[in-house]
Short mmCIF file of C-alpha atoms and ligand atoms in Angstrom, two decimals:
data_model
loop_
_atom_site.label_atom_id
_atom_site.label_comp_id
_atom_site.label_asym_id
_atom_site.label_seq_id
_atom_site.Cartn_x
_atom_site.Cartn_y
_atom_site.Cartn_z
CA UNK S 1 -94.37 21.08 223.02
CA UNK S 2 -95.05 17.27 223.86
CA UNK S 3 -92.37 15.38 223.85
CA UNK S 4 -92.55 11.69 222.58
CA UNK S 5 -89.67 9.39 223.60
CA UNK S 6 -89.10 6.77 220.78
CA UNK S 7 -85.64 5.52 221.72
CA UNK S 8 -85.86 2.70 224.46
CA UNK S 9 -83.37 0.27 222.65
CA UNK S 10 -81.13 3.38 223.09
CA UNK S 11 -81.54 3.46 226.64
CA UNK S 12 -85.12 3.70 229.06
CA UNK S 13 -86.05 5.92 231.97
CA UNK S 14 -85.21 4.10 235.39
CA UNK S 15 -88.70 2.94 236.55
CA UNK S 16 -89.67 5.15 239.97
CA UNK S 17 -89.64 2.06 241.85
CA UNK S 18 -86.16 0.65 241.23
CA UNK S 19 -85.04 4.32 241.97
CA UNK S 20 -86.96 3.79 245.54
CA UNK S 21 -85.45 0.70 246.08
CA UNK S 22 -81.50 1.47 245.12
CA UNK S 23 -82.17 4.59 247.24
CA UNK S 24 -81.20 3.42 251.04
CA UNK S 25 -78.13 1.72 249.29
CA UNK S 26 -76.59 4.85 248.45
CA UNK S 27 -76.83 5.90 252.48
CA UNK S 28 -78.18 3.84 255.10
CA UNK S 29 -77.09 0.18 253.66
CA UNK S 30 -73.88 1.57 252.19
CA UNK S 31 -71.78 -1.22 253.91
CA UNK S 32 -69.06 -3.28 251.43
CA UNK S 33 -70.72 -6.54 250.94
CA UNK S 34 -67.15 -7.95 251.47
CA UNK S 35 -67.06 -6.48 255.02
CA UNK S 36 -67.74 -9.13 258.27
CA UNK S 37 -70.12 -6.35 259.93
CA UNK S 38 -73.78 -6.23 259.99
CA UNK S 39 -73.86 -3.24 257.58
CA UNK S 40 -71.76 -5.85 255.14
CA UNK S 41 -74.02 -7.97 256.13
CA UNK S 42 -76.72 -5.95 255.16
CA UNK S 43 -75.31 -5.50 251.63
CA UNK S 44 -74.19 -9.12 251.04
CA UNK S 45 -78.02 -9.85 251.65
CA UNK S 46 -79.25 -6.70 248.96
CA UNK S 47 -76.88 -8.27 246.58
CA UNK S 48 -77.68 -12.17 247.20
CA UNK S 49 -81.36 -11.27 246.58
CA UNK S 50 -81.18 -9.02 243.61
CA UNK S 51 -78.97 -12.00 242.31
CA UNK S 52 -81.99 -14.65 242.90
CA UNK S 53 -84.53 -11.90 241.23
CA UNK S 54 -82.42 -12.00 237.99
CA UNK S 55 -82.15 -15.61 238.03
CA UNK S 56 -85.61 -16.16 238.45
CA UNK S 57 -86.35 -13.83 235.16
CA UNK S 58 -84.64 -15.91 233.02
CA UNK S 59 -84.63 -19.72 234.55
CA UNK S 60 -81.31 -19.64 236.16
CA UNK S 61 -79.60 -20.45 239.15
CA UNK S 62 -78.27 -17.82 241.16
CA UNK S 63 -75.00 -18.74 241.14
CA UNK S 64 -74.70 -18.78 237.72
CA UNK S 65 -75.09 -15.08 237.47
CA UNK S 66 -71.99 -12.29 237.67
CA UNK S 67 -72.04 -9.23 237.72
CA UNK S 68 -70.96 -6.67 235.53
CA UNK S 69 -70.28 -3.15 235.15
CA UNK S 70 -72.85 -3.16 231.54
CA UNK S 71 -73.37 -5.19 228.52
CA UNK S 72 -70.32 -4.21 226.69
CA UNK S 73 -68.68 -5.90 229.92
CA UNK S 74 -70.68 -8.96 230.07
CA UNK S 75 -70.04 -9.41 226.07
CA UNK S 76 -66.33 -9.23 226.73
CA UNK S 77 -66.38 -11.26 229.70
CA UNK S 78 -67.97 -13.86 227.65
CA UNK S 79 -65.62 -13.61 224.72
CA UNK S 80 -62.83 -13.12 226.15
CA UNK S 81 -63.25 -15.39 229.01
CA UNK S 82 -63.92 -18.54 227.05
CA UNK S 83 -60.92 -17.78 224.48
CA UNK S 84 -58.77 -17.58 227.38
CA UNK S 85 -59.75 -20.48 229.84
CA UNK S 86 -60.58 -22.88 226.34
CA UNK S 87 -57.50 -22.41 224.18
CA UNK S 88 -56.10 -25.70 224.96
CA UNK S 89 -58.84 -27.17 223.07
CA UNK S 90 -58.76 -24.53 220.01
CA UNK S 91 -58.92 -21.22 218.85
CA UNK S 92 -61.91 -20.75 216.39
CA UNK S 93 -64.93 -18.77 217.16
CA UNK S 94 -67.95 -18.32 215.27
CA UNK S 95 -70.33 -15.26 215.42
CA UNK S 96 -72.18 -13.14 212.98
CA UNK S 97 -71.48 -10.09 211.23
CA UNK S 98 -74.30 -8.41 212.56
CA UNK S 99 -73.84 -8.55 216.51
CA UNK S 100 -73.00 -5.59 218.50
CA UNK S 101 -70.11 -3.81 218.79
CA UNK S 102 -69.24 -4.88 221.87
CA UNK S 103 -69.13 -8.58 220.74
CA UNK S 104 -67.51 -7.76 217.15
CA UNK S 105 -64.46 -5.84 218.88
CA UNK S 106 -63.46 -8.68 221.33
CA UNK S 107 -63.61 -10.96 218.15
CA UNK S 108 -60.95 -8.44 216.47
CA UNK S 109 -58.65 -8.04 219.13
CA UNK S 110 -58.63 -11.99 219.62
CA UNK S 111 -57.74 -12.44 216.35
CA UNK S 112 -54.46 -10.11 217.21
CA UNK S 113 -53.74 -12.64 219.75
CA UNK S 114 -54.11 -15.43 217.17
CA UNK S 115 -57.33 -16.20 217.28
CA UNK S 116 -59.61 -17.03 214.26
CA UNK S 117 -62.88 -16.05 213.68
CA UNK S 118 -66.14 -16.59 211.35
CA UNK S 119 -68.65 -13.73 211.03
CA UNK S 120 -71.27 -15.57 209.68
CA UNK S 121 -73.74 -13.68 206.64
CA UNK S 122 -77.38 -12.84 207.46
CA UNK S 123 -80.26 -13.58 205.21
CA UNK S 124 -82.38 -10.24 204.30
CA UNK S 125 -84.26 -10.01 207.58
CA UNK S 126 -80.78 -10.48 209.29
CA UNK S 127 -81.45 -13.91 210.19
CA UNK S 128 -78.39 -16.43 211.15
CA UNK S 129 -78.77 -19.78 209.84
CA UNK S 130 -78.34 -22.45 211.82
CA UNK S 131 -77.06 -24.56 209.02
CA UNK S 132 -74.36 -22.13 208.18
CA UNK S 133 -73.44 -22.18 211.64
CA UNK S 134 -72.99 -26.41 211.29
CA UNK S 135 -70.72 -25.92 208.35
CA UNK S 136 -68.99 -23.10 209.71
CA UNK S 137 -67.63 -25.94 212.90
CA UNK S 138 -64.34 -27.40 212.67
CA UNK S 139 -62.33 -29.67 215.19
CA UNK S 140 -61.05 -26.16 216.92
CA UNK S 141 -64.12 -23.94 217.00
CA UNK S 142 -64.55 -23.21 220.85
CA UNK S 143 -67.42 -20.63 220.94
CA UNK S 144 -70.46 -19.79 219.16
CA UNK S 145 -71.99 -16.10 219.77
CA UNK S 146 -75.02 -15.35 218.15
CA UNK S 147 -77.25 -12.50 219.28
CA UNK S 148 -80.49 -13.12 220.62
CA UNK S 149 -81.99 -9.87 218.76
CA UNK S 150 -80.63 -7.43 216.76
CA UNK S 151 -80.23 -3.75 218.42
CA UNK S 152 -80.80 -1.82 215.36
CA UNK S 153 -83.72 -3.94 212.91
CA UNK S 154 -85.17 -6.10 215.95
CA UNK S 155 -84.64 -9.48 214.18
CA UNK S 156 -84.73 -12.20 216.80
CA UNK S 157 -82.40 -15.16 215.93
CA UNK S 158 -83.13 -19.08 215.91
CA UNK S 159 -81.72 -19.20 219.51
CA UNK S 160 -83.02 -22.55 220.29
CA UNK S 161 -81.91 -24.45 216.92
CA UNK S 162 -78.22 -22.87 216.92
CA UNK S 163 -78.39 -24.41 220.25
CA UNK S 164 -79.01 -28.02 218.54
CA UNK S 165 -76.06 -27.50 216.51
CA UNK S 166 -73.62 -26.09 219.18
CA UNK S 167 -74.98 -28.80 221.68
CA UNK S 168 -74.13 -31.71 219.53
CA UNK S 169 -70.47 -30.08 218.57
CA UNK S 170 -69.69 -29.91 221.86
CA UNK S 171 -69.19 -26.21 221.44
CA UNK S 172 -69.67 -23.19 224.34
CA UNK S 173 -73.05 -21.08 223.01
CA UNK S 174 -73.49 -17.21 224.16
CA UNK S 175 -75.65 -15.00 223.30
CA UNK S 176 -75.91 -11.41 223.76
CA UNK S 177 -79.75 -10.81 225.29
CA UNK S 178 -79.09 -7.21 226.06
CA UNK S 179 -82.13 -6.32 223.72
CA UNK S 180 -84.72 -9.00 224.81
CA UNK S 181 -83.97 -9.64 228.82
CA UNK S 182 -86.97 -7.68 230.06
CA UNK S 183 -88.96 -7.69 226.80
CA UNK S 184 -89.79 -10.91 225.54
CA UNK S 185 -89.45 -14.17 227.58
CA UNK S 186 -85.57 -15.18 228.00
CA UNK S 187 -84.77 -18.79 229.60
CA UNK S 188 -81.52 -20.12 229.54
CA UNK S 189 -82.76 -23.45 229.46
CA UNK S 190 -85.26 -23.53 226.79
CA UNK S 191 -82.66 -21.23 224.52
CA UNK S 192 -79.88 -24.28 225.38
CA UNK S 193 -77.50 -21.07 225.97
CA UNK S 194 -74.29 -21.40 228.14
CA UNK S 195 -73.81 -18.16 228.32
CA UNK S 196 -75.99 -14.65 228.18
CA UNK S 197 -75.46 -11.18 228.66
CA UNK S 198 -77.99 -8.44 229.55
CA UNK S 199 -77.99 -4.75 230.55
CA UNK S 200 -80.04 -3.25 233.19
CA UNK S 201 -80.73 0.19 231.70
CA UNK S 202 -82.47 -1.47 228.44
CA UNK S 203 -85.39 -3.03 230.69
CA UNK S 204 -86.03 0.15 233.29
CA UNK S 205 -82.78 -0.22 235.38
CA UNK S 206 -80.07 1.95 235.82
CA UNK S 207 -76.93 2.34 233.66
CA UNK S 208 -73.50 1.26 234.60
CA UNK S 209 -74.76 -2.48 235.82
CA UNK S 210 -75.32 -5.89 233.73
CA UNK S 211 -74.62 -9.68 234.16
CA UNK S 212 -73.68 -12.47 232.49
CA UNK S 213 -75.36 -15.66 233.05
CA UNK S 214 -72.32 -18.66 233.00
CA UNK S 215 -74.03 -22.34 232.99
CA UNK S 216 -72.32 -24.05 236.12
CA UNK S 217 -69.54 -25.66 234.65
CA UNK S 218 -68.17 -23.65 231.98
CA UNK S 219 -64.75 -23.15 231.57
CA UNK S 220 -64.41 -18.82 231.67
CA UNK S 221 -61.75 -16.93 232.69
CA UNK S 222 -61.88 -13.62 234.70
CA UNK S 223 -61.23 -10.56 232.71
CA UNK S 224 -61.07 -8.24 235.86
CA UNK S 225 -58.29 -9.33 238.45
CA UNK S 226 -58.54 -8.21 242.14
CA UNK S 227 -60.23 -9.49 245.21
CA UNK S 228 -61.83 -12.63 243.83
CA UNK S 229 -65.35 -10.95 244.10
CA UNK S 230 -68.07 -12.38 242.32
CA UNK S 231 -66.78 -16.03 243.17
CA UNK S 232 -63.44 -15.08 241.15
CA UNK S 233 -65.19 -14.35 238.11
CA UNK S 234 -65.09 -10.60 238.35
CA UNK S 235 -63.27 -8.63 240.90
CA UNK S 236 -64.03 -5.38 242.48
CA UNK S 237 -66.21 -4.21 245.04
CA UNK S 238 -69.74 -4.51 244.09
CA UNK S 239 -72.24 -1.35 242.60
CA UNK S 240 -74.79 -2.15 245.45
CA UNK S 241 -77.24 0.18 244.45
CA UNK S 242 -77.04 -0.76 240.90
CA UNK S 243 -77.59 -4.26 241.37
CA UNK S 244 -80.09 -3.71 243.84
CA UNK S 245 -82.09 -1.76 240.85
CA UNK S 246 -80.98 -4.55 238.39
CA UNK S 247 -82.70 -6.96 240.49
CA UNK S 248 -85.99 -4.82 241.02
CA UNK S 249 -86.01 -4.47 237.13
CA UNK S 250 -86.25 -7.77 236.83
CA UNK S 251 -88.88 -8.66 239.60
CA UNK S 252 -90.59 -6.20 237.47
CA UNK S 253 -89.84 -6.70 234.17
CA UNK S 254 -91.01 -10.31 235.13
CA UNK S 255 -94.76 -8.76 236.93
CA UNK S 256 -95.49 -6.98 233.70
CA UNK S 257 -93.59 -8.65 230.57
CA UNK S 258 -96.69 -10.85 229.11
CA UNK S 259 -99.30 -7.50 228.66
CA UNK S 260 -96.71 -4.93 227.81
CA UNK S 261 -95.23 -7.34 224.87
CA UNK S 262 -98.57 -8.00 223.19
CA UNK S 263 -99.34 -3.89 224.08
CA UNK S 264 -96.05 -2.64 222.15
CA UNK S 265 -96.77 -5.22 219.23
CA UNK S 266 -99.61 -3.15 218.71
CA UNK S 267 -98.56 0.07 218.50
CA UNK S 268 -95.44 -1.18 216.66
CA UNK S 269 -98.00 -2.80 214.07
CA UNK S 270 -100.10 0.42 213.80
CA UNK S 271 -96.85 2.59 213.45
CA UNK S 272 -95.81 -0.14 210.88
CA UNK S 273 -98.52 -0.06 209.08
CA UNK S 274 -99.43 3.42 208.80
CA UNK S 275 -95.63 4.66 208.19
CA UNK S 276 -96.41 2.05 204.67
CA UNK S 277 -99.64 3.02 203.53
CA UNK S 278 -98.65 6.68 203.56
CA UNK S 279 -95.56 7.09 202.49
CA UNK S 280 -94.27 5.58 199.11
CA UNK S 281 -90.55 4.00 198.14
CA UNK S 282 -89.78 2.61 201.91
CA UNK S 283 -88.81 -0.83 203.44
CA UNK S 284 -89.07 -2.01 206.47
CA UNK S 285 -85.44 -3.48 208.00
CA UNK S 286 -86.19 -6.61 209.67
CA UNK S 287 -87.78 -9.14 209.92
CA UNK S 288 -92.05 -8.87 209.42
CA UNK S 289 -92.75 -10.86 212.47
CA UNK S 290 -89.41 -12.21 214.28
CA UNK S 291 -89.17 -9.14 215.64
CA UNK S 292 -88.90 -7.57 218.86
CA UNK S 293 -92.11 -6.01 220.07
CA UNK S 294 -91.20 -2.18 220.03
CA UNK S 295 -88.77 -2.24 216.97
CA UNK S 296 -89.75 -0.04 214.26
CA UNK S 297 -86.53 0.33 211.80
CA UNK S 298 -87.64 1.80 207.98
CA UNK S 299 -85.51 3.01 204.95
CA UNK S 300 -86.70 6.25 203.26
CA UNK S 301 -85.76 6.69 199.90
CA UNK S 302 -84.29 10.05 198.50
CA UNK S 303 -83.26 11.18 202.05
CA UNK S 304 -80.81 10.87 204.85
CA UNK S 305 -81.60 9.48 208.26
CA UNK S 306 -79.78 12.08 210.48
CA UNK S 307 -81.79 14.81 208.42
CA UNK S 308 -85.58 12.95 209.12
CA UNK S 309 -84.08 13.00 212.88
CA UNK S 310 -83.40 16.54 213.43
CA UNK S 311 -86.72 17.43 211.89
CA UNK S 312 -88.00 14.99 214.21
CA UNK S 313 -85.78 16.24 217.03
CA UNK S 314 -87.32 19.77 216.08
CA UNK S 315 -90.89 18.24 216.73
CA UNK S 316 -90.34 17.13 219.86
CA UNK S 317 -89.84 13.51 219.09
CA UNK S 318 -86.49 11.09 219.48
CA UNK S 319 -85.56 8.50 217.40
CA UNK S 320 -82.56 7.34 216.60
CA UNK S 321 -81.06 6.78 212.69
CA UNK S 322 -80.52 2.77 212.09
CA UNK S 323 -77.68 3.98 209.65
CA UNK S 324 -75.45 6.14 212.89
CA UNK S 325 -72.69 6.70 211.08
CA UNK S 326 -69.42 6.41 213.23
CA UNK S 327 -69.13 10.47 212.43
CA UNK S 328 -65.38 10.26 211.25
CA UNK S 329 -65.85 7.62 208.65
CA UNK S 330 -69.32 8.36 207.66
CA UNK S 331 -69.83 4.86 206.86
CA UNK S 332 -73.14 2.92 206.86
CA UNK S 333 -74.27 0.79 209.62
CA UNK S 334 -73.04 -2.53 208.94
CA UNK S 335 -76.28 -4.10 210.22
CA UNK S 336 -77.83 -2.64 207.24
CA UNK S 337 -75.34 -3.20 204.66
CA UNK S 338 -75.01 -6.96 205.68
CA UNK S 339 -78.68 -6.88 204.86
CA UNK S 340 -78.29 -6.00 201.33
CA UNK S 341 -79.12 -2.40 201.75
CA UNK S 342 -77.43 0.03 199.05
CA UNK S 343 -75.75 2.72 200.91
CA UNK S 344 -77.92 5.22 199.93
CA UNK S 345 -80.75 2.99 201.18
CA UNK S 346 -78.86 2.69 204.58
CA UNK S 347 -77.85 6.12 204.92
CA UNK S 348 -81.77 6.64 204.68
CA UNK S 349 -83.03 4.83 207.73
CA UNK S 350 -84.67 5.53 210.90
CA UNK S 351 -85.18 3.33 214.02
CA UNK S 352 -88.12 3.88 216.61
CA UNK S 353 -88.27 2.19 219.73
CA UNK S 354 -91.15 1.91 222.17
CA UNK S 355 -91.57 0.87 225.49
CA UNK S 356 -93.63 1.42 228.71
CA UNK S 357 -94.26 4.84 228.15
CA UNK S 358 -95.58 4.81 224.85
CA UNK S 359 -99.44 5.69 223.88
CA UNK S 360 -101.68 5.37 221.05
CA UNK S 361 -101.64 8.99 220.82
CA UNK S 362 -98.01 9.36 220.59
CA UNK S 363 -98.04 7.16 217.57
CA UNK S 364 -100.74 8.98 216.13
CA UNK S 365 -98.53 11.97 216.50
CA UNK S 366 -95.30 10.71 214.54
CA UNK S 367 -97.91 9.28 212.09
CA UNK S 368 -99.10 13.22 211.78
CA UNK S 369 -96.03 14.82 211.55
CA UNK S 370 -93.27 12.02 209.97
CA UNK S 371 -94.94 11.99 206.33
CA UNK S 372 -94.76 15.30 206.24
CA UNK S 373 -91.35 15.67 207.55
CA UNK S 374 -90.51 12.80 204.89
CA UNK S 375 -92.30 15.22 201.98
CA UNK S 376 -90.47 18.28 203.13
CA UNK S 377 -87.32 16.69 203.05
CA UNK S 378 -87.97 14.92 199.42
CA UNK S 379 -89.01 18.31 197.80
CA UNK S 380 -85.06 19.67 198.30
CA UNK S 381 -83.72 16.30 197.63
CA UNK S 382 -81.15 15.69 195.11
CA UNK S 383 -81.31 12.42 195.18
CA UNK S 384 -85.05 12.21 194.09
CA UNK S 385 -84.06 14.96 190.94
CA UNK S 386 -81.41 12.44 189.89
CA UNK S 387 -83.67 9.45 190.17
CA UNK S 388 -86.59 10.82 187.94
CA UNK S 389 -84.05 12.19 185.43
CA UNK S 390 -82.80 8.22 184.85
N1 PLP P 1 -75.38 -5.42 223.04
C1 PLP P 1 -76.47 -4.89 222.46
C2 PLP P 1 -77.27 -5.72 221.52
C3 PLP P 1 -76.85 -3.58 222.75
O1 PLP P 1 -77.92 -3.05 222.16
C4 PLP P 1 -76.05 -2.83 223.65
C5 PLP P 1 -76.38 -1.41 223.93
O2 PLP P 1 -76.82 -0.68 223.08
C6 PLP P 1 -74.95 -3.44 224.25
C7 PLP P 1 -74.64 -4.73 223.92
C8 PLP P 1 -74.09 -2.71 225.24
O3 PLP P 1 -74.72 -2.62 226.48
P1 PLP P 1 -74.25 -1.49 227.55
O4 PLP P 1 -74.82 -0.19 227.05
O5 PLP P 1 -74.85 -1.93 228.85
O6 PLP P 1 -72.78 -1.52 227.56
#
């Protein structure tokens, strides 16, 4: 059976030549970039240049950039690190209710350690406003953390006019780029960002390695206390390889960005489209054209996302439900709900993701075998028996 992989947000396939290039790191160059010898030496340089490569991608310097063990890291770091170093000047922090879990959990436990925070509303697309962010400021508000796009519907966010607002406040701005470094153009400067995190293994790196770009001069505390690596800002020895591979992603992620965004629009159009015209009583989650380039997210009507997925599972295609429901609580994703979504609505929703290894003929196969998958499943549905008896 062909198998069609339709979950990059998820994670993607480490491209064959950041694999080739993290390789000698692992055993020839395996020297502690810490260490005065040439084979630290060696290292210092791998890391140094992987650090300029990222940079480069999204119009920083290279000293602006640490580090990190992921996203989830870099999000904390961020969080966390400007609470910490900025409570002298207050202790409010505005964000959405819509970000990633890895921004919304720092936000809870700061609000154990007094902290107060805003989770701003989304419009039905999931869009912020960047009014609501104005009147959301008061004398204390610190930070400002909106996403850049959202990991389950795609939605990218008015970067570059929350940045007008924050700028003029005086406020710290991050955002959390984990979906869009690698897909879309990111630059700091023209996104008026202080801080941004990103993950390696969404753009063709390997896992276990992110960053977080800091703007020279902002006020962050380390999370991570040790040997002062990473100019203070995150101790431990470096992942070598890992950051080597970040660094290749990014040289290539920079090469090939332009054709491969306008490519995936495409298919993500034609999936789109033909997922509409034959299937009757879905939505598409998201916005129509804000979106990022390979985000397909639908609601089905009548029937449960985990059971379209196993059929699809069954028929040798991945996807991933936009509804994952943390399996003890069983309760909707909260992307969706903030949307507006019923819960039956979100309970019904699926999320495909493209990326490099995508082809016109794999979305000509989930457009041959998802309606049918989506009739099946309605035929034994409850839910559809109930709704033509009312
Ligand atoms: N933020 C967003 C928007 C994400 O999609 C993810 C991963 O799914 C993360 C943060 C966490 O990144 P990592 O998997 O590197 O910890």
């Amino acid at each position: 059976m062909r198998r069609i992989y339709l979950d990059y947000a998820a994670t993607t396939p480490v491209h064959s030549d950041v694999v080739q290039a993290m390789l000698p790191y692992f055993s020839q160059h395996f020297g502690n970039p810490s260490s005065i010898h040439f084979l630290g030496q060696d290292a210092k340089e791998a890391v140094e240049q992987a650090r300029q490569q990222l940079a480069h991608l999204i119009g920083a310097k290279s000293e602006e950039i640490v580090f990190t063990s992921s996203g989830t890291e870099a999000d904390n770091l961020a969080i966390k690190g400007i609470a910490l170093a900025n409570r002298d000047r207050g202790n409010h922090i505005i964000t959405s209710c819509i970000e990633h879990h890895a921004v919304l959990e720092p936000c809870h436990w700061l609000e154990k350690q007094g902290f107060s925070v805003t989770y701003l509303p989304v419009d039905g697309y999931g869009m912020v406003s960047p009014d609501d962010v104005k009147k959301a400021l008061t004398g204390k508000t610190i930070l400002v953390s909106i996403m850049h796009a959202n990991n389950e519907i795609g939605t990218l966010e008015p970067l570059a006019e929350i940045a007008r607002v924050t700028r003029e406040a005086g406020v710290y701005l991050h955002t959390d780029a984990v979906q869009t470094v690698g897909h879309i153009p990111v630059n700091v400067e023209q996104m008026g960002v202080d801080l941004l995190s990103l993950s390696a293994h969404k753009f063709y790196g390997p896992k276990g390695i992110g960053a977080l770009y800091v703007r020279k001069g902002t006020k962050i505390a380390p999370l991570v206390h040790g040997g002062g690596q990473e100019k203070n800002r995150r101790s431990g020895t470096e992942n070598v390889p890992g950051i080597v591979g970040l660094g290749k992603a990014a040289k290539i992620a920079e090469r090939e960005l332009p054709d491969e965004a306008t490519r995936l629009t495409a298919l993500r159009d034609e999936l789109i489209q033909g997922i509409l015209d034959q299937i009757s009583d879905i939505r598409l989650n998201g916005h129509p054209t804000m979106r990022l380039p390979n985000n397909v997210n639908i609601s089905v009507a009548y029937i449960e996302g985990e059971a379209m997925l196993l059929n699809l599972d069954l028929a040798g295609i991945c996807a991933s439900t936009g509804s994952a429901c943390s399996s003890a609580s069983l309760q909707p994703s909260h992307v969706l709900t903030a949307l507006g979504l019923a819960h039956t609505q979100a309970h019904g929703s699926l999320r495909f993701t493209l990326g490099k290894w995508t082809s016109k003929e794999d979305v000509d196969t989930v457009l041959n075998v998802f309606p049918t998958i989506v009739a099946k499943l309605r035929a034994v549905s409850p839910l559809l028996k109930e709704s033509s008896r009312t």
